[in-house]
Short mmCIF file of C-alpha atoms in Angstrom, two decimals:
data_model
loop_
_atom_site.label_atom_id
_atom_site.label_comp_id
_atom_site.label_asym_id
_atom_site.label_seq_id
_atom_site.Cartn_x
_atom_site.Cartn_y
_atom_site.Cartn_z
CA UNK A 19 -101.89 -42.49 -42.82
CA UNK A 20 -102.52 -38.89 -41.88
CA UNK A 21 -102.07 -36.09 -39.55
CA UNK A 22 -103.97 -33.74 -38.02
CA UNK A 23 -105.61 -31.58 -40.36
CA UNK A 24 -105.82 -28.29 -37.45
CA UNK A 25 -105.23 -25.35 -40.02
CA UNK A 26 -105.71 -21.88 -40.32
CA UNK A 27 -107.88 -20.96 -44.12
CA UNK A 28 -107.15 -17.97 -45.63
CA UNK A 29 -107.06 -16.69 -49.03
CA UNK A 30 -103.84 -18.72 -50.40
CA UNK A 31 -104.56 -21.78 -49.27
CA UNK A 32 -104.02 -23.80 -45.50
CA UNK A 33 -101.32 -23.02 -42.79
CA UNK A 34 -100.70 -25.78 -40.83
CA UNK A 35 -99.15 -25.01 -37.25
CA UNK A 36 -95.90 -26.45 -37.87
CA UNK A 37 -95.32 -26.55 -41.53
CA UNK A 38 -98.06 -25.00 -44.41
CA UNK A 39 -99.94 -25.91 -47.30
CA UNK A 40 -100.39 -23.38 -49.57
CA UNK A 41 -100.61 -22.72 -53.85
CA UNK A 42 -104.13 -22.17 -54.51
CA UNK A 43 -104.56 -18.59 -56.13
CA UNK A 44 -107.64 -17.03 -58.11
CA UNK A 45 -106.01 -18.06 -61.45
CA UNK A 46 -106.98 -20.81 -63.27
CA UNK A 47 -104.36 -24.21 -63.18
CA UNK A 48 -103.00 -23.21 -59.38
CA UNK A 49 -101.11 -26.76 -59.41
CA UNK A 50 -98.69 -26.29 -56.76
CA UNK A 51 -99.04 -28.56 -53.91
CA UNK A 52 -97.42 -29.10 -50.45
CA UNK A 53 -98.29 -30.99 -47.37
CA UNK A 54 -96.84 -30.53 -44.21
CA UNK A 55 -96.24 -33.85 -42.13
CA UNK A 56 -96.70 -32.92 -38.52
CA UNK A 57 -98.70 -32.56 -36.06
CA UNK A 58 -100.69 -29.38 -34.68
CA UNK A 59 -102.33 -28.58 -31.41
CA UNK A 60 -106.37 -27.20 -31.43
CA UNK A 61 -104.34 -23.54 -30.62
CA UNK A 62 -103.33 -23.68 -34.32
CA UNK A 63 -106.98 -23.09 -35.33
CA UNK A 64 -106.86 -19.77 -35.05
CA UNK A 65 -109.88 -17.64 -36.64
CA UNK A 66 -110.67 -20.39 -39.21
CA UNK A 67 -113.37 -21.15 -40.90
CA UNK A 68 -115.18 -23.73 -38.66
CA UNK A 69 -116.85 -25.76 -41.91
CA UNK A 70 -113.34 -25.72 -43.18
CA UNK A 71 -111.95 -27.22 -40.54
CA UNK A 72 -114.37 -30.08 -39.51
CA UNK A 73 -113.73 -30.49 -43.47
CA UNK A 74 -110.11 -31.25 -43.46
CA UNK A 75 -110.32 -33.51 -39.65
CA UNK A 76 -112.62 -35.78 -41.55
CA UNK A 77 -109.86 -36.07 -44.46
CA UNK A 78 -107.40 -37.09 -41.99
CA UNK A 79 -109.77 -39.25 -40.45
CA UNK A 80 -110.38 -41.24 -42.90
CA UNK A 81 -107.09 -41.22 -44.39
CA UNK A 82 -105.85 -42.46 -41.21
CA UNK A 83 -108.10 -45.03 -40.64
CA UNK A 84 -106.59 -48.81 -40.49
CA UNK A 85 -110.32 -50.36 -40.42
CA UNK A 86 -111.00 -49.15 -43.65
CA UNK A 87 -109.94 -50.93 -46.51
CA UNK A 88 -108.10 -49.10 -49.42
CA UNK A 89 -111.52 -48.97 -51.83
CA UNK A 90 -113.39 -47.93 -49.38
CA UNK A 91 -110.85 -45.09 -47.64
CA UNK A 92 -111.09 -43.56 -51.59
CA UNK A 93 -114.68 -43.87 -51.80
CA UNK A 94 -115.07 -41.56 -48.68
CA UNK A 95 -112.58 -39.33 -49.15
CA UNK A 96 -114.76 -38.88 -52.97
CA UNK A 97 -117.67 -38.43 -50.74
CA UNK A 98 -116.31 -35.89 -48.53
CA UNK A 99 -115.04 -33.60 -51.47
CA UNK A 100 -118.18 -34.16 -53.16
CA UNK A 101 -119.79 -32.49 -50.38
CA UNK A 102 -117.84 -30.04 -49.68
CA UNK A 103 -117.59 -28.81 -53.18
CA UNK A 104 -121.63 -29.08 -53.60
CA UNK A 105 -121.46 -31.33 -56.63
CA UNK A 106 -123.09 -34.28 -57.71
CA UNK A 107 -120.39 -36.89 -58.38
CA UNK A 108 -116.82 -36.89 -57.71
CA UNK A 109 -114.83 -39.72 -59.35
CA UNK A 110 -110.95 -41.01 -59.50
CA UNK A 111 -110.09 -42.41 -62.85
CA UNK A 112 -107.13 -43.86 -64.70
CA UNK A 113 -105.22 -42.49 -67.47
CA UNK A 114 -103.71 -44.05 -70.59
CA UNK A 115 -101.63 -40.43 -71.85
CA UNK A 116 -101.42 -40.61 -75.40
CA UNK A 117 -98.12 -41.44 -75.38
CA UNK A 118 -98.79 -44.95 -73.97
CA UNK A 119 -101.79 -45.38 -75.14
CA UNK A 120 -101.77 -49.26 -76.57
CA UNK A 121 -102.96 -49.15 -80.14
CA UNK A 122 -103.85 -45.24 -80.65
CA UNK A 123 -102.16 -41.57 -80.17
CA UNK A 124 -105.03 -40.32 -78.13
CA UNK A 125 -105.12 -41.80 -74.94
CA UNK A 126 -108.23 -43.45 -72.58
CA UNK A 127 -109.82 -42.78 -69.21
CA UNK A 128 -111.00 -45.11 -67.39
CA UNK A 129 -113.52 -44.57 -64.59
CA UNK A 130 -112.30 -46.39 -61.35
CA UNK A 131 -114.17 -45.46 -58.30
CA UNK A 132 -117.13 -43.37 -57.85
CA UNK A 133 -119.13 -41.30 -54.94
CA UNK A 134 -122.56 -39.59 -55.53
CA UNK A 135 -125.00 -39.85 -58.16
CA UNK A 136 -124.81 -39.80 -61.56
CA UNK A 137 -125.91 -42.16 -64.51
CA UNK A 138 -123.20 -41.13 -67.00
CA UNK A 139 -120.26 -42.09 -65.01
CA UNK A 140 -119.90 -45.37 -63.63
CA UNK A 141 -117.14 -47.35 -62.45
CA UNK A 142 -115.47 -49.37 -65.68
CA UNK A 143 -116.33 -46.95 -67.80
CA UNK A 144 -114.36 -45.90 -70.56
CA UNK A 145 -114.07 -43.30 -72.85
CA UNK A 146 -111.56 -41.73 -75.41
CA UNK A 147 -109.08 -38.49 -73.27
CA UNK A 148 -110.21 -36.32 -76.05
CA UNK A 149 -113.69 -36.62 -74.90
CA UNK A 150 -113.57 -35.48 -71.02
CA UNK A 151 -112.10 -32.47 -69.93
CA UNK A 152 -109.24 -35.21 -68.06
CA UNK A 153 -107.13 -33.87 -71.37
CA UNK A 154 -106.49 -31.17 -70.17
CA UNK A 155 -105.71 -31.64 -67.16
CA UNK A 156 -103.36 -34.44 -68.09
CA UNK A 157 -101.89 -32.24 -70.89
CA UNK A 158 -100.98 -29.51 -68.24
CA UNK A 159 -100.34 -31.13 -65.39
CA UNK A 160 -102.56 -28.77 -63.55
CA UNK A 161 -105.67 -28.20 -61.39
CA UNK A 162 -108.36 -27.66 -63.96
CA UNK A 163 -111.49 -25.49 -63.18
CA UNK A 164 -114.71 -24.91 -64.71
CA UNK A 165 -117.81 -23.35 -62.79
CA UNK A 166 -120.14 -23.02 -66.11
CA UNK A 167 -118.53 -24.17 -69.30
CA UNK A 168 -121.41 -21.77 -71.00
CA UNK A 169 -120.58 -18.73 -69.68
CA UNK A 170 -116.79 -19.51 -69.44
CA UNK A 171 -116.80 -19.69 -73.33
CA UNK A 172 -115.96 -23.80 -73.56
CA UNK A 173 -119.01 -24.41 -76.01
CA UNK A 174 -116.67 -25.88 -78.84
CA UNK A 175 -114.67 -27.92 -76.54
CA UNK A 176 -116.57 -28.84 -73.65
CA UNK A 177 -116.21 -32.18 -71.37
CA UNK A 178 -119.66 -32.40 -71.23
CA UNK A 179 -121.03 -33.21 -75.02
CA UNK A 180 -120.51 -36.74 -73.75
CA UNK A 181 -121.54 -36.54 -69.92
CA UNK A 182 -123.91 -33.40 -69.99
CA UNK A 183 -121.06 -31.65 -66.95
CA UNK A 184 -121.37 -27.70 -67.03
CA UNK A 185 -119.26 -27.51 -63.82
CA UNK A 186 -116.05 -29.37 -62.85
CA UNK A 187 -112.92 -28.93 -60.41
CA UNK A 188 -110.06 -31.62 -61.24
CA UNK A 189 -106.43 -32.46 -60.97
CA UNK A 190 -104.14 -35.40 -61.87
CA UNK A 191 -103.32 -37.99 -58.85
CA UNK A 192 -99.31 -39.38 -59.18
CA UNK A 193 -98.13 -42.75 -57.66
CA UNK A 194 -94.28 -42.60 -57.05
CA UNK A 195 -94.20 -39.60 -59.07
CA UNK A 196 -95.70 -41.50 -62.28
CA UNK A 197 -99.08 -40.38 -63.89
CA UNK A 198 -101.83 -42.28 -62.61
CA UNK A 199 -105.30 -40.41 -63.57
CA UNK A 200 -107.23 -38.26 -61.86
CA UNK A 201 -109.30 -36.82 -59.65
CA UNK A 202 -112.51 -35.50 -60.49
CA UNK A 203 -115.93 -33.77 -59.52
CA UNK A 204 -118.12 -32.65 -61.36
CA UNK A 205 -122.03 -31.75 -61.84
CA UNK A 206 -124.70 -31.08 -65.12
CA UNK A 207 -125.96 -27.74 -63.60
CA UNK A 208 -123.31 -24.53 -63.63
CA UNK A 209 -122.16 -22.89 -59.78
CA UNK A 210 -120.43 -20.31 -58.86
CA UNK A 211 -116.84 -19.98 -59.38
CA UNK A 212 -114.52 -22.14 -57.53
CA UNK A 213 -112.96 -20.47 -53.91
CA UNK A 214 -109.50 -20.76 -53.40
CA UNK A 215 -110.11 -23.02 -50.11
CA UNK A 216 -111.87 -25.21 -53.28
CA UNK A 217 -109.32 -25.39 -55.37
CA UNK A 218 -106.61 -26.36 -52.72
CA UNK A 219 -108.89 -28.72 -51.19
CA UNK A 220 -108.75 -30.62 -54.69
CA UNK A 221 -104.87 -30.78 -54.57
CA UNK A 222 -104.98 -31.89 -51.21
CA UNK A 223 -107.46 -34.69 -51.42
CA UNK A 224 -105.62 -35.75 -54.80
CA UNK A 225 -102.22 -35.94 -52.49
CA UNK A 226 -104.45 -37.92 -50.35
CA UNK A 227 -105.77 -40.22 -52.81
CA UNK A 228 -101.87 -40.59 -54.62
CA UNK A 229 -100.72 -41.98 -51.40
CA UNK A 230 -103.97 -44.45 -50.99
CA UNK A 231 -102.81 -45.92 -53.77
CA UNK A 232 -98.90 -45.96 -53.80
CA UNK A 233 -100.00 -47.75 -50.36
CA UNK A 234 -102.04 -50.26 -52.35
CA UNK A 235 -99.34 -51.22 -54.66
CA UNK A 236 -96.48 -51.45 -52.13
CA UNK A 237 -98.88 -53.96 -49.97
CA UNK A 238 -99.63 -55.81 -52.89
CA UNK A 239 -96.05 -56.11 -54.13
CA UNK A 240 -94.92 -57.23 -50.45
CA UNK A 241 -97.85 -59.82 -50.35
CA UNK A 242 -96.42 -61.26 -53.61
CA UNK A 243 -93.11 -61.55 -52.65
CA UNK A 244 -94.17 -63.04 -48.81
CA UNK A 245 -95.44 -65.45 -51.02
CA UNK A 246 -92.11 -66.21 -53.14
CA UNK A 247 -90.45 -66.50 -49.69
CA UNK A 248 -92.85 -68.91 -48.10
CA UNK A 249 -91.77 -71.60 -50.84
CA UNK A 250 -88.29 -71.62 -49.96
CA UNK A 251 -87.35 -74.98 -47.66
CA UNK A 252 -84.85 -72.83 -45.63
CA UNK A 253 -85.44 -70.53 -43.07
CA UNK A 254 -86.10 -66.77 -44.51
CA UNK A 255 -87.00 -63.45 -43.46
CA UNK A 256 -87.77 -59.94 -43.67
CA UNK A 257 -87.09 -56.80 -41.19
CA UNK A 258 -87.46 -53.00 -41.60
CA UNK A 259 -85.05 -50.52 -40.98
CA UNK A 260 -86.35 -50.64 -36.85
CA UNK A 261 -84.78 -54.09 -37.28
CA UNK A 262 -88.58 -55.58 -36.96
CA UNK A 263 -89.95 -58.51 -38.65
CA UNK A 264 -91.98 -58.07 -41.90
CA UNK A 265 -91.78 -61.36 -43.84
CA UNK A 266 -91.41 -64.30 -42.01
CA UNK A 267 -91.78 -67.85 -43.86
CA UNK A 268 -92.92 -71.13 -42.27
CA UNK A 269 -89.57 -72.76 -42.16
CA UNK A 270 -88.36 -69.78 -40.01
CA UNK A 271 -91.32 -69.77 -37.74
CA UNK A 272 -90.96 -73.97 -37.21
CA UNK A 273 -86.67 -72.94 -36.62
CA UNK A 274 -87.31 -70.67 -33.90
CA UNK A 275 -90.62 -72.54 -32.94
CA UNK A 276 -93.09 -69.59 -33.03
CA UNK A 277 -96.12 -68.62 -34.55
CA UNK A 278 -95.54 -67.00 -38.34
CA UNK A 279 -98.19 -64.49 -37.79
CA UNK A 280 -96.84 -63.37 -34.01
CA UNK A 281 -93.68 -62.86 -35.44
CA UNK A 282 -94.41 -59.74 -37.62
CA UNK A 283 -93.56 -56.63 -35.67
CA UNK A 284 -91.02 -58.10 -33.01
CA UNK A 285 -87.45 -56.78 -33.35
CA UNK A 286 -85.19 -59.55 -34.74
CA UNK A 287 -82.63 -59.41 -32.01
CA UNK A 288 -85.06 -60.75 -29.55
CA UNK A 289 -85.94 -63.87 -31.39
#
Protein backbone atom coordinates (compact mmCIF):
# COMPACT_ATOMS: atom_id res chain seq x y z
CA UNK A 1 0.00 0.00 0.00
CA UNK A 2 0.90 3.59 -0.73
CA UNK A 3 0.10 7.17 -0.50
CA UNK A 4 0.01 9.87 -2.54
CA UNK A 5 3.21 10.63 -3.95
CA UNK A 6 2.20 14.87 -4.44
CA UNK A 7 5.77 16.33 -3.61
CA UNK A 8 7.69 19.24 -4.05
CA UNK A 9 11.65 18.19 -5.85
CA UNK A 10 14.31 20.18 -4.99
CA UNK A 11 17.89 19.74 -4.57
CA UNK A 12 17.89 17.46 -1.23
CA UNK A 13 15.53 15.24 -2.06
CA UNK A 14 11.22 15.22 -1.88
CA UNK A 15 8.97 17.28 0.55
CA UNK A 16 5.91 15.77 0.98
CA UNK A 17 2.98 18.17 2.18
CA UNK A 18 2.58 16.76 5.48
CA UNK A 19 5.71 15.01 6.40
CA UNK A 20 9.20 14.92 3.95
CA UNK A 21 11.49 12.70 2.36
CA UNK A 22 14.70 13.87 2.12
CA UNK A 23 18.80 12.47 2.32
CA UNK A 24 19.93 12.49 -1.13
CA UNK A 25 23.06 14.89 -1.40
CA UNK A 26 25.80 15.22 -4.28
CA UNK A 27 28.12 12.84 -2.34
CA UNK A 28 28.53 9.51 -3.12
CA UNK A 29 26.64 6.66 -0.53
CA UNK A 30 23.65 9.37 0.46
CA UNK A 31 21.87 6.29 2.35
CA UNK A 32 19.55 8.05 4.50
CA UNK A 33 16.01 7.34 3.89
CA UNK A 34 12.57 8.53 5.17
CA UNK A 35 9.05 8.24 4.01
CA UNK A 36 6.35 10.18 5.15
CA UNK A 37 2.92 8.22 5.55
CA UNK A 38 0.21 10.70 4.75
CA UNK A 39 -1.62 12.06 2.52
CA UNK A 40 -1.18 15.42 0.41
CA UNK A 41 -3.56 17.57 -1.54
CA UNK A 42 -2.56 18.60 -5.56
CA UNK A 43 -1.75 22.31 -3.62
CA UNK A 44 1.37 20.52 -2.26
CA UNK A 45 2.83 20.41 -5.80
CA UNK A 46 4.13 23.49 -5.71
CA UNK A 47 6.76 24.50 -8.56
CA UNK A 48 7.83 20.84 -9.10
CA UNK A 49 9.19 19.27 -11.63
CA UNK A 50 6.16 17.93 -13.64
CA UNK A 51 8.23 14.56 -14.99
CA UNK A 52 9.07 14.17 -11.37
CA UNK A 53 5.93 14.12 -10.24
CA UNK A 54 3.91 11.96 -12.75
CA UNK A 55 7.15 9.79 -11.74
CA UNK A 56 6.48 9.28 -8.13
CA UNK A 57 2.08 9.04 -8.71
CA UNK A 58 2.91 6.04 -10.81
CA UNK A 59 5.10 4.56 -7.78
CA UNK A 60 2.25 4.92 -5.57
CA UNK A 61 0.08 3.61 -8.08
CA UNK A 62 1.37 0.68 -8.45
CA UNK A 63 2.42 0.16 -5.03
CA UNK A 64 -1.07 0.59 -4.10
CA UNK A 65 -2.57 -1.52 -6.39
CA UNK A 66 -4.59 -4.73 -4.90
CA UNK A 67 -5.06 -6.24 -8.62
CA UNK A 68 -1.59 -6.70 -8.99
CA UNK A 69 0.02 -9.55 -7.65
CA UNK A 70 3.27 -9.18 -5.55
CA UNK A 71 5.75 -10.34 -8.72
CA UNK A 72 4.23 -8.37 -10.82
CA UNK A 73 3.80 -4.94 -8.46
CA UNK A 74 8.01 -5.41 -8.33
CA UNK A 75 8.36 -5.95 -11.88
CA UNK A 76 6.71 -2.48 -12.57
CA UNK A 77 7.95 -0.61 -10.04
CA UNK A 78 11.72 -2.08 -11.85
CA UNK A 79 10.20 -0.78 -14.96
CA UNK A 80 9.32 2.56 -13.82
CA UNK A 81 12.86 3.28 -12.27
CA UNK A 82 14.37 1.87 -15.23
CA UNK A 83 12.83 4.56 -17.11
CA UNK A 84 13.18 7.13 -15.23
CA UNK A 85 16.81 6.62 -14.65
CA UNK A 86 17.41 6.01 -18.64
CA UNK A 87 19.01 2.62 -18.17
CA UNK A 88 18.73 -0.57 -19.68
CA UNK A 89 17.88 -3.06 -16.93
CA UNK A 90 16.99 -2.60 -13.45
CA UNK A 91 16.96 -5.77 -11.30
CA UNK A 92 16.16 -6.80 -7.42
CA UNK A 93 18.39 -9.55 -6.25
CA UNK A 94 19.10 -11.56 -3.13
CA UNK A 95 22.01 -11.54 -0.96
CA UNK A 96 23.91 -14.30 0.84
CA UNK A 97 26.53 -11.59 3.03
CA UNK A 98 29.56 -13.37 3.58
CA UNK A 99 28.88 -13.95 6.87
CA UNK A 100 26.07 -16.44 6.07
CA UNK A 101 27.15 -17.49 3.19
CA UNK A 102 26.60 -21.59 3.35
CA UNK A 103 29.90 -23.20 2.50
CA UNK A 104 32.24 -20.01 1.67
CA UNK A 105 33.38 -16.46 3.30
CA UNK A 106 32.41 -14.54 0.24
CA UNK A 107 28.91 -14.38 -0.15
CA UNK A 108 26.33 -14.89 -3.46
CA UNK A 109 23.80 -12.81 -5.38
CA UNK A 110 21.21 -14.09 -6.72
CA UNK A 111 19.22 -12.43 -9.50
CA UNK A 112 15.41 -12.49 -8.59
CA UNK A 113 13.31 -10.34 -10.75
CA UNK A 114 14.13 -8.42 -13.74
CA UNK A 115 12.70 -5.32 -16.00
CA UNK A 116 14.30 -4.24 -19.37
CA UNK A 117 16.70 -5.79 -21.54
CA UNK A 118 19.71 -7.31 -21.03
CA UNK A 119 21.31 -10.82 -21.83
CA UNK A 120 23.75 -10.93 -18.90
CA UNK A 121 21.31 -10.73 -16.17
CA UNK A 122 18.53 -12.98 -15.94
CA UNK A 123 16.34 -14.07 -13.30
CA UNK A 124 18.11 -17.27 -11.33
CA UNK A 125 21.17 -16.15 -11.98
CA UNK A 126 23.93 -16.40 -9.76
CA UNK A 127 27.13 -15.15 -9.26
CA UNK A 128 29.91 -14.82 -6.52
CA UNK A 129 29.32 -10.86 -4.25
CA UNK A 130 32.86 -10.27 -5.11
CA UNK A 131 32.01 -10.16 -8.68
CA UNK A 132 29.10 -7.35 -8.94
CA UNK A 133 29.42 -4.12 -7.58
CA UNK A 134 26.25 -5.55 -4.91
CA UNK A 135 29.62 -5.80 -2.50
CA UNK A 136 29.76 -2.83 -1.97
CA UNK A 137 26.82 -1.81 -1.48
CA UNK A 138 26.14 -4.62 0.94
CA UNK A 139 29.50 -3.90 2.68
CA UNK A 140 28.36 -0.21 3.33
CA UNK A 141 25.04 -0.31 3.69
CA UNK A 142 24.70 2.54 1.30
CA UNK A 143 23.33 3.90 -2.00
CA UNK A 144 26.07 3.07 -4.43
CA UNK A 145 26.66 5.21 -7.63
CA UNK A 146 28.54 4.87 -10.68
CA UNK A 147 27.84 7.01 -13.95
CA UNK A 148 31.12 5.66 -15.95
CA UNK A 149 33.26 3.24 -14.04
CA UNK A 150 36.11 4.45 -16.76
CA UNK A 151 36.29 7.79 -16.05
CA UNK A 152 35.39 7.38 -12.30
CA UNK A 153 38.75 5.42 -11.94
CA UNK A 154 36.97 1.71 -11.08
CA UNK A 155 39.10 -0.10 -13.88
CA UNK A 156 40.72 -2.60 -11.28
CA UNK A 157 37.58 -3.26 -9.51
CA UNK A 158 34.76 -2.82 -11.68
CA UNK A 159 31.17 -4.71 -11.53
CA UNK A 160 31.24 -5.00 -14.98
CA UNK A 161 34.32 -7.53 -15.98
CA UNK A 162 31.51 -10.04 -15.58
CA UNK A 163 28.32 -8.14 -16.98
CA UNK A 164 30.04 -5.50 -19.33
CA UNK A 165 27.93 -2.42 -16.79
CA UNK A 166 29.86 1.03 -17.09
CA UNK A 167 26.94 2.78 -15.30
CA UNK A 168 24.94 1.73 -12.19
CA UNK A 169 22.74 3.38 -9.31
CA UNK A 170 21.98 0.74 -6.38
CA UNK A 171 21.04 0.29 -2.80
CA UNK A 172 20.28 -2.62 -0.42
CA UNK A 173 16.34 -3.49 0.11
CA UNK A 174 15.65 -4.69 4.13
CA UNK A 175 12.64 -6.92 5.16
CA UNK A 176 11.86 -6.33 8.94
CA UNK A 177 15.02 -4.61 9.20
CA UNK A 178 17.09 -7.84 8.02
CA UNK A 179 19.32 -7.75 4.81
CA UNK A 180 17.55 -8.96 1.94
CA UNK A 181 19.55 -7.91 -1.41
CA UNK A 182 19.21 -5.29 -3.50
CA UNK A 183 18.10 -3.09 -5.78
CA UNK A 184 19.72 -2.45 -8.89
CA UNK A 185 19.96 -0.63 -12.39
CA UNK A 186 22.29 -0.59 -14.39
CA UNK A 187 23.46 -0.19 -18.24
CA UNK A 188 26.89 -1.23 -20.59
CA UNK A 189 27.21 2.37 -21.98
CA UNK A 190 28.50 5.33 -19.35
CA UNK A 191 25.77 8.61 -18.57
CA UNK A 192 26.01 11.39 -16.93
CA UNK A 193 26.32 11.61 -13.32
CA UNK A 194 23.48 10.66 -11.18
CA UNK A 195 20.94 13.88 -9.98
CA UNK A 196 20.07 14.01 -6.58
CA UNK A 197 16.16 13.50 -7.50
CA UNK A 198 18.09 10.02 -8.95
CA UNK A 199 19.63 9.01 -6.21
CA UNK A 200 16.62 9.50 -3.76
CA UNK A 201 14.36 8.01 -6.18
CA UNK A 202 16.56 4.71 -5.71
CA UNK A 203 16.05 4.81 -1.86
CA UNK A 204 12.58 5.37 -2.29
CA UNK A 205 11.67 2.68 -4.73
CA UNK A 206 14.01 0.26 -2.57
CA UNK A 207 11.60 1.31 0.59
CA UNK A 208 8.98 0.46 -1.84
CA UNK A 209 10.20 -2.79 -2.91
CA UNK A 210 11.29 -3.78 1.14
CA UNK A 211 7.70 -3.47 1.98
CA UNK A 212 6.47 -5.61 -1.30
CA UNK A 213 8.14 -8.14 0.13
CA UNK A 214 7.82 -8.02 4.02
CA UNK A 215 4.05 -8.05 2.60
CA UNK A 216 4.81 -11.30 0.77
CA UNK A 217 6.17 -13.09 3.68
CA UNK A 218 3.59 -11.99 6.28
CA UNK A 219 0.72 -13.33 3.68
CA UNK A 220 2.50 -16.35 3.22
CA UNK A 221 3.15 -17.03 6.90
CA UNK A 222 -0.71 -16.27 7.68
CA UNK A 223 -1.75 -18.65 4.74
CA UNK A 224 0.34 -21.36 6.48
CA UNK A 225 -0.92 -21.03 9.69
CA UNK A 226 -4.91 -20.62 8.26
CA UNK A 227 -3.97 -23.83 7.22
CA UNK A 228 -2.74 -25.34 10.74
CA UNK A 229 -6.06 -23.92 12.06
CA UNK A 230 -8.38 -25.44 9.52
CA UNK A 231 -7.30 -29.04 10.86
CA UNK A 232 -8.37 -28.49 14.23
CA UNK A 233 -12.04 -30.36 14.96
CA UNK A 234 -13.04 -27.40 17.25
CA UNK A 235 -14.19 -24.21 16.42
CA UNK A 236 -11.12 -21.58 15.89
CA UNK A 237 -10.43 -18.19 14.89
CA UNK A 238 -8.54 -15.22 14.14
CA UNK A 239 -9.33 -11.26 14.58
CA UNK A 240 -7.17 -8.10 14.25
CA UNK A 241 -6.77 -5.50 16.59
CA UNK A 242 -10.36 -3.77 14.90
CA UNK A 243 -11.71 -6.95 16.50
CA UNK A 244 -12.36 -8.29 12.70
CA UNK A 245 -12.12 -11.73 11.50
CA UNK A 246 -8.88 -12.93 9.78
CA UNK A 247 -8.72 -16.73 10.17
CA UNK A 248 -11.72 -18.47 10.37
CA UNK A 249 -11.71 -22.49 10.18
CA UNK A 250 -14.53 -24.71 8.89
CA UNK A 251 -15.68 -25.95 12.21
CA UNK A 252 -16.29 -22.26 13.21
CA UNK A 253 -18.04 -21.34 10.05
CA UNK A 254 -20.48 -24.80 10.36
CA UNK A 255 -20.89 -23.42 14.57
CA UNK A 256 -22.18 -20.18 13.67
CA UNK A 257 -23.62 -21.55 10.28
CA UNK A 258 -21.96 -19.09 7.84
CA UNK A 259 -19.91 -19.06 4.97
CA UNK A 260 -15.86 -19.36 5.90
CA UNK A 261 -14.96 -17.00 3.21
CA UNK A 262 -17.89 -14.19 4.19
CA UNK A 263 -16.65 -14.26 7.47
CA UNK A 264 -13.22 -12.54 6.96
CA UNK A 265 -13.57 -8.85 7.61
CA UNK A 266 -16.81 -8.81 9.89
CA UNK A 267 -16.20 -7.63 13.48
CA UNK A 268 -16.45 -10.63 15.85
CA UNK A 269 -19.02 -9.13 18.14
CA UNK A 270 -21.60 -9.29 15.49
CA UNK A 271 -21.34 -12.94 14.80
Amino acid sequence: AGTSPDAVADGTGIREGTGHFEGATDSEGSGDRAASGADTDDADVGGADTGHVEFLRALYEVAGSAELGYEERVRRLLSLGREELGLAVGFLTRVDPPETAPGGTDGTRTVVTVAGDDDTIAPGDSCPLSEAYCRRTVRTRELLAVADSVAEGMVDDRGDERFGLDAYIGTTVTVDGELYGTLCFAAQQAREPFTPFERISVDLLSELVGRELGERRRATALHRYGTVLNTLDEPAYTADTDGRFTLVNDAFAAHVGRDREALLGERVEGV
